[in-house]
Amino acid sequence: MGDEPVNVKEYQALAKQALPKMYYDYFAGGSEDEHTLRENNNAFQRIIIWPRILIDVSKIDMSTTILGYKTSAPIMIAPTAMHKLAHPEGEIATAKAAAACNVIMGLSFMSTCTIEEVASSCNAVRFFQLYVYKRREISALMVKRAETNGFKAVRLTADTPKLGRREADIKNKMIAPQLKNFEGLVSTEVDDSDGSNLEAFASRSFDPSFSWKDIAWLKSITKLPILIKGVLTREDAIKALEVGVDGVIVSNHGARQLDYVPATISVLEEVVGAVQRRIPVLFDGGIRRGTDVFKALAVGANAVMIGRPVVYGLAAKGEYGVKRIIEMLKDELELTMALAGCTTVNNITRNHVRTHIDVHHCRL
């Protein structure tokens, strides 16, 4: 490998070298047998691009608009927790990279930099991830702080009534740092004698009773658009429409929650069909190449989110590494669009890919 990585996989290798085993396993690992973790990547390989030729692709425009905000490409930074475990500058470095690349950043509820620190660091468009705690006043306070500090949307993580069983964290006795956002409100210091203190903290804090009827409570405490993250089925997509949210995110939490759920790319089309373009559908899970971004857009996503690749870039080379990850994916997407005969993201259609569904129909 040369000094300068040329793809996400090489950045992951550098991150593995740079990070203590406990932290690398935390960022890279999935739940239980890690079946879904592997499938999130492998399912992309079963989708084939169907290119068109002899189209003028001398000018490629990757820009798009998400919830009214112009962005340089349909690539967003997913909210991932505790960036200071990857690099001392943490989420501030990530936010600066997002601003430099003109993409939207998602800030984790479990960030190691405060909402205010990230907001004051740069002019990136930022969305805020929300977990709902048993003490709902804490969650409400975080939403208020995000709104006051210029965040543009709330991403409700809806697939975590309890934390998934992440066996690497249990074996490593993963220790979560005290999070500055919660100073004076809640402590992450819990009994971790049986394994991960992160799991113990989540069990003590997360509200497993939160349900569809409680979306009304969330809408009552903020004027920000609300996106539901964790939608994997047609039924839940329809429920999201019924409760009046502003978008859905097709996600299996990076394969860190329930194992043996579908790879996100394999259910994206079902969700897209259910919402019928009435609200945006964002995609999360397994993006490692510009061709992956192209495939997700072809199947119907309005934009994709990248999580682990950002952390790998951060761990390897700080803010510069995050910028390079975003730039590499943008460059790969631009090349894919040119070679497939698409000059704008709106040109990317379902006719540009073949999936397992198409193969099945052909056999019928």
Short mmCIF file of C-alpha atoms in Angstrom, two decimals:
data_model
loop_
_atom_site.label_atom_id
_atom_site.label_comp_id
_atom_site.label_asym_id
_atom_site.label_seq_id
_atom_site.Cartn_x
_atom_site.Cartn_y
_atom_site.Cartn_z
CA MET A 1 0.00 0.00 0.00
CA GLY A 2 1.35 3.45 -0.87
CA ASP A 3 1.47 6.40 1.52
CA GLU A 4 -1.81 7.84 0.23
CA PRO A 5 -4.85 5.53 0.35
CA VAL A 6 -6.88 5.40 -2.84
CA ASN A 7 -10.12 3.88 -1.53
CA VAL A 8 -12.17 3.35 1.61
CA LYS A 9 -10.82 -0.15 2.18
CA GLU A 10 -7.27 1.18 2.42
CA TYR A 11 -8.37 3.85 4.89
CA GLN A 12 -9.96 1.12 6.99
CA ALA A 13 -6.63 -0.72 7.09
CA LEU A 14 -4.89 2.46 8.26
CA ALA A 15 -7.56 3.01 10.92
CA LYS A 16 -7.05 -0.51 12.23
CA GLN A 17 -3.34 0.22 12.62
CA ALA A 18 -3.97 3.56 14.31
CA LEU A 19 -6.67 2.61 16.82
CA PRO A 20 -6.51 0.53 20.00
CA LYS A 21 -8.22 -2.81 19.42
CA MET A 22 -11.12 -1.89 21.74
CA TYR A 23 -11.96 1.22 19.71
CA TYR A 24 -11.43 -0.33 16.28
CA ASP A 25 -13.69 -3.24 17.21
CA TYR A 26 -16.29 -0.80 18.50
CA PHE A 27 -16.39 1.17 15.25
CA ALA A 28 -16.01 -1.75 12.83
CA GLY A 29 -18.05 -4.44 14.56
CA GLY A 30 -21.65 -5.54 14.31
CA SER A 31 -24.04 -7.53 16.47
CA GLU A 32 -23.93 -11.24 17.29
CA ASP A 33 -22.86 -13.34 14.25
CA GLU A 34 -22.33 -10.20 12.13
CA HIS A 35 -24.34 -11.76 9.30
CA THR A 36 -26.07 -8.49 8.48
CA LEU A 37 -22.77 -6.62 8.75
CA ARG A 38 -21.36 -8.74 5.93
CA GLU A 39 -24.58 -8.59 3.92
CA ASN A 40 -24.68 -4.78 4.01
CA ASN A 41 -21.58 -4.85 1.83
CA ASN A 42 -22.12 -8.07 -0.10
CA ALA A 43 -25.63 -7.18 -1.26
CA PHE A 44 -24.24 -4.29 -3.28
CA GLN A 45 -22.13 -6.75 -5.26
CA ARG A 46 -25.29 -8.50 -6.45
CA ILE A 47 -26.55 -5.32 -8.13
CA ILE A 48 -25.23 -4.80 -11.64
CA ILE A 49 -24.98 -1.42 -13.36
CA TRP A 50 -26.59 -1.20 -16.82
CA PRO A 51 -24.78 1.67 -18.58
CA ARG A 52 -25.80 3.71 -21.62
CA ILE A 53 -23.25 4.84 -24.22
CA LEU A 54 -22.71 7.72 -26.65
CA ILE A 55 -24.13 10.35 -24.32
CA ASP A 56 -22.41 13.71 -23.87
CA VAL A 57 -20.94 13.43 -20.37
CA SER A 58 -18.42 16.26 -20.67
CA LYS A 59 -20.19 18.03 -17.81
CA ILE A 60 -21.34 16.11 -14.73
CA ASP A 61 -23.45 17.76 -12.02
CA MET A 62 -23.68 15.73 -8.80
CA SER A 63 -25.39 18.45 -6.75
CA THR A 64 -28.78 17.87 -5.19
CA THR A 65 -31.14 19.32 -2.58
CA ILE A 66 -32.06 17.59 0.68
CA LEU A 67 -34.90 19.07 2.74
CA GLY A 68 -34.32 22.30 0.87
CA TYR A 69 -30.56 22.45 1.47
CA LYS A 70 -28.25 22.45 -1.54
CA THR A 71 -25.36 20.00 -1.28
CA SER A 72 -22.50 19.21 -3.64
CA ALA A 73 -23.44 15.53 -3.91
CA PRO A 74 -26.08 13.10 -2.61
CA ILE A 75 -23.63 11.96 0.08
CA MET A 76 -24.20 12.82 3.74
CA ILE A 77 -22.24 12.08 6.91
CA ALA A 78 -24.17 9.65 9.09
CA PRO A 79 -24.30 10.29 12.84
CA THR A 80 -21.78 7.98 14.51
CA ALA A 81 -20.90 8.12 18.17
CA MET A 82 -17.78 9.23 20.02
CA HIS A 83 -15.45 10.54 17.33
CA LYS A 84 -12.83 11.51 19.91
CA LEU A 85 -12.13 7.80 20.30
CA ALA A 86 -10.91 7.98 16.71
CA HIS A 87 -9.12 11.37 16.81
CA PRO A 88 -8.54 14.07 19.46
CA GLU A 89 -10.45 16.69 17.46
CA GLY A 90 -13.49 14.42 17.24
CA GLU A 91 -16.71 15.70 15.70
CA ILE A 92 -15.25 19.17 15.18
CA ALA A 93 -12.83 17.74 12.60
CA THR A 94 -15.68 15.84 10.97
CA ALA A 95 -17.85 18.96 10.79
CA LYS A 96 -15.05 21.01 9.24
CA ALA A 97 -14.52 18.32 6.60
CA ALA A 98 -18.26 18.32 5.82
CA ALA A 99 -18.20 22.10 5.42
CA ALA A 100 -15.13 21.97 3.17
CA CYS A 101 -16.80 19.36 0.94
CA ASN A 102 -20.24 21.04 1.07
CA VAL A 103 -22.08 17.98 2.34
CA ILE A 104 -24.55 17.63 5.21
CA MET A 105 -23.27 16.32 8.54
CA GLY A 106 -25.24 14.27 11.02
CA LEU A 107 -24.16 14.78 14.65
CA SER A 108 -24.63 11.85 16.99
CA PHE A 109 -26.62 12.17 20.20
CA MET A 110 -23.61 10.36 21.70
CA SER A 111 -20.99 12.78 20.35
CA THR A 112 -17.84 13.53 22.30
CA CYS A 113 -17.88 17.22 21.31
CA THR A 114 -20.80 19.32 22.46
CA ILE A 115 -23.58 20.56 20.24
CA GLU A 116 -22.31 24.11 20.78
CA GLU A 117 -18.68 23.25 19.95
CA VAL A 118 -19.66 21.64 16.66
CA ALA A 119 -22.06 24.45 15.75
CA SER A 120 -19.42 27.14 16.30
CA SER A 121 -16.63 25.29 14.48
CA CYS A 122 -17.80 25.86 10.89
CA ASN A 123 -20.76 26.58 8.64
CA ALA A 124 -21.67 23.00 7.68
CA VAL A 125 -25.35 22.18 7.34
CA ARG A 126 -25.98 19.90 10.31
CA PHE A 127 -28.74 17.45 11.25
CA PHE A 128 -29.05 16.16 14.83
CA GLN A 129 -29.52 12.52 15.75
CA LEU A 130 -31.89 11.80 18.63
CA TYR A 131 -32.22 8.90 21.01
CA VAL A 132 -35.16 9.08 23.39
CA TYR A 133 -34.18 8.55 27.01
CA LYS A 134 -36.39 7.36 29.83
CA ARG A 135 -35.87 10.85 31.20
CA ARG A 136 -37.45 12.54 28.23
CA GLU A 137 -36.58 15.99 29.50
CA ILE A 138 -32.95 15.20 28.64
CA SER A 139 -33.82 14.32 25.06
CA ALA A 140 -36.03 17.40 24.81
CA LEU A 141 -33.19 19.58 26.09
CA MET A 142 -30.80 18.18 23.47
CA VAL A 143 -33.28 18.88 20.68
CA LYS A 144 -33.74 22.43 21.97
CA ARG A 145 -29.98 22.99 22.09
CA ALA A 146 -29.61 21.66 18.55
CA GLU A 147 -32.39 23.90 17.26
CA THR A 148 -30.97 26.95 19.07
CA ASN A 149 -27.54 26.27 17.56
CA GLY A 150 -28.69 26.15 13.97
CA PHE A 151 -29.18 22.44 13.30
CA LYS A 152 -31.61 21.94 10.45
CA ALA A 153 -33.36 18.61 11.15
CA VAL A 154 -33.81 15.88 13.76
CA ARG A 155 -33.00 12.28 12.89
CA LEU A 156 -34.91 10.05 15.31
CA THR A 157 -33.13 6.73 15.73
CA ALA A 158 -36.04 4.34 16.07
CA ASP A 159 -34.39 0.90 16.05
CA THR A 160 -32.75 1.02 19.48
CA PRO A 161 -35.23 0.38 22.31
CA LYS A 162 -32.35 -1.69 23.64
CA LEU A 163 -28.75 -1.88 22.49
CA GLY A 164 -27.90 -4.78 20.18
CA ARG A 165 -25.58 -7.49 21.50
CA ARG A 166 -22.15 -6.44 20.24
CA GLU A 167 -19.98 -9.29 21.38
CA ALA A 168 -16.64 -7.67 20.57
CA ASP A 169 -17.52 -4.81 22.93
CA ILE A 170 -18.51 -7.29 25.62
CA LYS A 171 -15.23 -9.19 25.30
CA ASN A 172 -13.20 -5.98 25.22
CA LYS A 173 -15.16 -4.53 28.16
CA MET A 174 -15.75 -1.44 26.04
CA ILE A 175 -15.62 1.75 28.09
CA ALA A 176 -17.67 4.74 26.96
CA PRO A 177 -16.23 8.12 27.97
CA GLN A 178 -18.26 10.67 29.89
CA LEU A 179 -20.03 12.71 27.21
CA LYS A 180 -19.76 16.49 27.56
CA ASN A 181 -23.28 17.08 26.24
CA PHE A 182 -24.65 15.37 29.34
CA GLU A 183 -22.45 16.92 32.03
CA GLY A 184 -24.60 17.57 35.07
CA LEU A 185 -27.50 15.60 33.55
CA VAL A 186 -26.51 11.96 33.36
CA SER A 187 -23.37 9.89 33.89
CA THR A 188 -22.01 7.11 31.71
CA GLU A 189 -20.36 5.57 34.77
CA VAL A 190 -22.21 2.29 35.30
CA ASP A 191 -21.44 -1.21 36.49
CA ASP A 192 -19.77 -2.98 33.58
CA SER A 193 -18.61 -6.08 35.42
CA ASP A 194 -20.45 -8.30 32.93
CA GLY A 195 -19.00 -6.65 29.81
CA SER A 196 -19.49 -3.41 27.90
CA ASN A 197 -20.34 -0.38 30.01
CA LEU A 198 -21.85 1.12 26.85
CA GLU A 199 -24.45 -1.66 26.85
CA ALA A 200 -25.12 -1.12 30.56
CA PHE A 201 -25.49 2.63 30.04
CA ALA A 202 -27.93 2.12 27.15
CA SER A 203 -30.00 -0.33 29.17
CA ARG A 204 -30.26 2.18 31.99
CA SER A 205 -30.99 5.18 29.75
CA PHE A 206 -32.90 4.31 26.57
CA ASP A 207 -36.70 4.38 26.64
CA PRO A 208 -38.04 1.04 25.35
CA SER A 209 -41.64 2.28 25.61
CA PHE A 210 -41.24 4.94 22.89
CA SER A 211 -43.67 4.13 20.06
CA TRP A 212 -45.46 5.59 17.05
CA LYS A 213 -47.92 7.54 19.21
CA ASP A 214 -44.99 9.39 20.77
CA ILE A 215 -44.00 11.02 17.50
CA ALA A 216 -46.63 13.60 18.40
CA TRP A 217 -44.61 14.44 21.53
CA LEU A 218 -41.46 14.90 19.45
CA LYS A 219 -43.27 17.14 16.97
CA SER A 220 -44.58 19.22 19.88
CA ILE A 221 -41.10 20.10 21.17
CA THR A 222 -39.45 21.24 17.92
CA LYS A 223 -40.17 23.07 14.70
CA LEU A 224 -37.39 21.19 12.90
CA PRO A 225 -38.16 18.57 10.23
CA ILE A 226 -38.16 15.04 11.65
CA LEU A 227 -36.63 12.04 9.89
CA ILE A 228 -37.14 8.49 11.18
CA LYS A 229 -34.02 6.35 10.98
CA GLY A 230 -34.35 2.56 11.05
CA VAL A 231 -37.11 1.89 8.52
CA LEU A 232 -36.73 -1.51 6.81
CA THR A 233 -40.27 -2.46 5.80
CA ARG A 234 -43.14 -1.22 3.68
CA GLU A 235 -45.40 -1.30 6.75
CA ASP A 236 -43.18 1.02 8.78
CA ALA A 237 -42.70 3.35 5.83
CA ILE A 238 -46.46 3.72 5.58
CA LYS A 239 -46.69 4.32 9.35
CA ALA A 240 -44.07 7.06 9.00
CA LEU A 241 -46.26 8.75 6.41
CA GLU A 242 -49.30 8.42 8.65
CA VAL A 243 -47.64 10.13 11.63
CA GLY A 244 -46.46 12.96 9.40
CA VAL A 245 -42.67 12.85 9.53
CA ASP A 246 -40.61 14.68 6.94
CA GLY A 247 -38.49 11.79 5.70
CA VAL A 248 -37.34 8.25 6.38
CA ILE A 249 -33.90 6.69 6.55
CA VAL A 250 -33.56 3.10 5.41
CA SER A 251 -31.09 1.73 7.93
CA ASN A 252 -30.30 -1.32 10.04
CA HIS A 253 -28.03 0.75 12.31
CA GLY A 254 -24.92 -0.37 10.50
CA ALA A 255 -25.79 -3.99 11.41
CA ARG A 256 -25.21 -3.13 15.07
CA GLN A 257 -28.71 -3.89 16.35
CA LEU A 258 -30.76 -6.96 15.33
CA ASP A 259 -28.67 -9.47 13.40
CA TYR A 260 -30.18 -11.34 10.42
CA VAL A 261 -32.29 -8.39 9.31
CA PRO A 262 -32.00 -7.60 5.60
CA ALA A 263 -29.15 -5.67 4.08
CA THR A 264 -30.45 -2.15 3.67
CA ILE A 265 -29.91 -2.01 -0.09
CA SER A 266 -32.08 -5.13 -0.48
CA VAL A 267 -35.15 -3.42 1.07
CA LEU A 268 -34.62 0.11 -0.20
CA GLU A 269 -36.88 -0.35 -3.20
CA GLU A 270 -39.74 -1.63 -1.03
CA VAL A 271 -39.59 1.48 1.15
CA VAL A 272 -39.29 3.80 -1.85
CA GLY A 273 -42.38 2.21 -3.37
CA ALA A 274 -44.31 2.59 -0.13
CA VAL A 275 -43.73 6.32 0.30
CA GLN A 276 -44.34 7.06 -3.40
CA ARG A 277 -42.02 10.11 -3.36
CA ARG A 278 -44.23 11.93 -0.86
CA ILE A 279 -41.23 12.35 1.47
CA PRO A 280 -37.48 11.92 0.96
CA VAL A 281 -35.94 8.48 1.41
CA LEU A 282 -32.35 8.52 2.63
CA PHE A 283 -30.16 5.44 2.69
CA ASP A 284 -27.66 4.17 5.25
CA GLY A 285 -25.55 1.02 5.31
CA GLY A 286 -22.68 -0.50 3.41
CA ILE A 287 -21.59 2.37 1.15
CA ARG A 288 -17.91 1.86 0.31
CA ARG A 289 -17.69 2.93 -3.34
CA GLY A 290 -19.09 5.54 -5.67
CA THR A 291 -20.72 2.66 -7.53
CA ASP A 292 -22.59 1.86 -4.29
CA VAL A 293 -23.88 5.43 -4.16
CA PHE A 294 -24.99 5.16 -7.80
CA LYS A 295 -26.82 1.87 -7.12
CA ALA A 296 -28.68 3.28 -4.12
CA LEU A 297 -29.76 6.34 -6.12
CA ALA A 298 -30.87 4.12 -9.00
CA VAL A 299 -33.05 2.07 -6.68
CA GLY A 300 -34.69 5.24 -5.41
CA ALA A 301 -32.76 6.89 -2.59
CA ASN A 302 -32.60 10.68 -2.56
CA ALA A 303 -29.18 10.56 -0.91
CA VAL A 304 -26.91 8.18 1.00
CA MET A 305 -25.19 8.45 4.36
CA ILE A 306 -21.70 7.24 5.21
CA GLY A 307 -20.72 6.26 8.74
CA ARG A 308 -17.79 3.90 9.19
CA PRO A 309 -15.80 5.29 6.22
CA VAL A 310 -15.84 8.72 7.89
CA VAL A 311 -14.53 7.26 11.14
CA TYR A 312 -11.80 5.38 9.27
CA GLY A 313 -10.68 8.57 7.56
CA LEU A 314 -10.79 10.44 10.88
CA ALA A 315 -8.76 7.79 12.69
CA ALA A 316 -6.15 7.59 9.93
CA LYS A 317 -5.65 11.24 9.04
CA GLY A 318 -7.98 13.48 11.03
CA GLU A 319 -9.94 16.18 9.25
CA TYR A 320 -7.91 15.62 6.09
CA GLY A 321 -8.81 11.93 6.13
CA VAL A 322 -12.53 12.69 6.38
CA LYS A 323 -12.26 15.13 3.47
CA ARG A 324 -10.43 12.52 1.41
CA ILE A 325 -13.08 9.89 2.12
CA ILE A 326 -15.82 12.25 0.92
CA GLU A 327 -13.80 13.40 -2.08
CA MET A 328 -12.96 9.83 -3.11
CA LEU A 329 -16.60 8.79 -3.01
CA LYS A 330 -17.60 11.90 -4.94
CA ASP A 331 -14.90 11.27 -7.55
CA GLU A 332 -15.96 7.63 -7.88
CA LEU A 333 -19.62 8.64 -8.22
CA GLU A 334 -18.75 11.22 -10.88
CA LEU A 335 -16.83 8.61 -12.85
CA THR A 336 -19.63 6.07 -12.49
CA MET A 337 -22.17 8.60 -13.72
CA ALA A 338 -20.03 9.44 -16.74
CA LEU A 339 -19.44 5.81 -17.68
CA ALA A 340 -23.13 4.96 -17.15
CA GLY A 341 -24.29 7.91 -19.28
CA CYS A 342 -25.78 10.14 -16.55
CA THR A 343 -25.01 13.86 -16.38
CA THR A 344 -27.09 14.67 -13.28
CA VAL A 345 -28.31 12.66 -10.30
CA ASN A 346 -31.84 12.99 -11.66
CA ASN A 347 -30.70 11.08 -14.76
CA ILE A 348 -29.93 8.03 -12.60
CA THR A 349 -32.95 5.75 -12.86
CA ARG A 350 -34.05 2.24 -12.05
CA ASN A 351 -33.22 1.30 -15.65
CA HIS A 352 -29.54 1.74 -14.85
CA VAL A 353 -29.33 -1.30 -12.55
CA ARG A 354 -30.34 -4.95 -12.42
CA THR A 355 -31.10 -6.54 -9.05
CA HIS A 356 -32.08 -9.96 -7.76
CA ILE A 357 -35.72 -8.93 -8.26
CA ASP A 358 -35.12 -8.43 -11.97
CA VAL A 359 -33.39 -11.80 -12.25
CA HIS A 360 -36.33 -13.48 -10.51
CA HIS A 361 -38.82 -11.83 -12.86
CA CYS A 362 -36.78 -12.89 -15.89
CA ARG A 363 -36.90 -16.51 -14.72
CA LEU A 364 -40.66 -16.32 -14.34
#
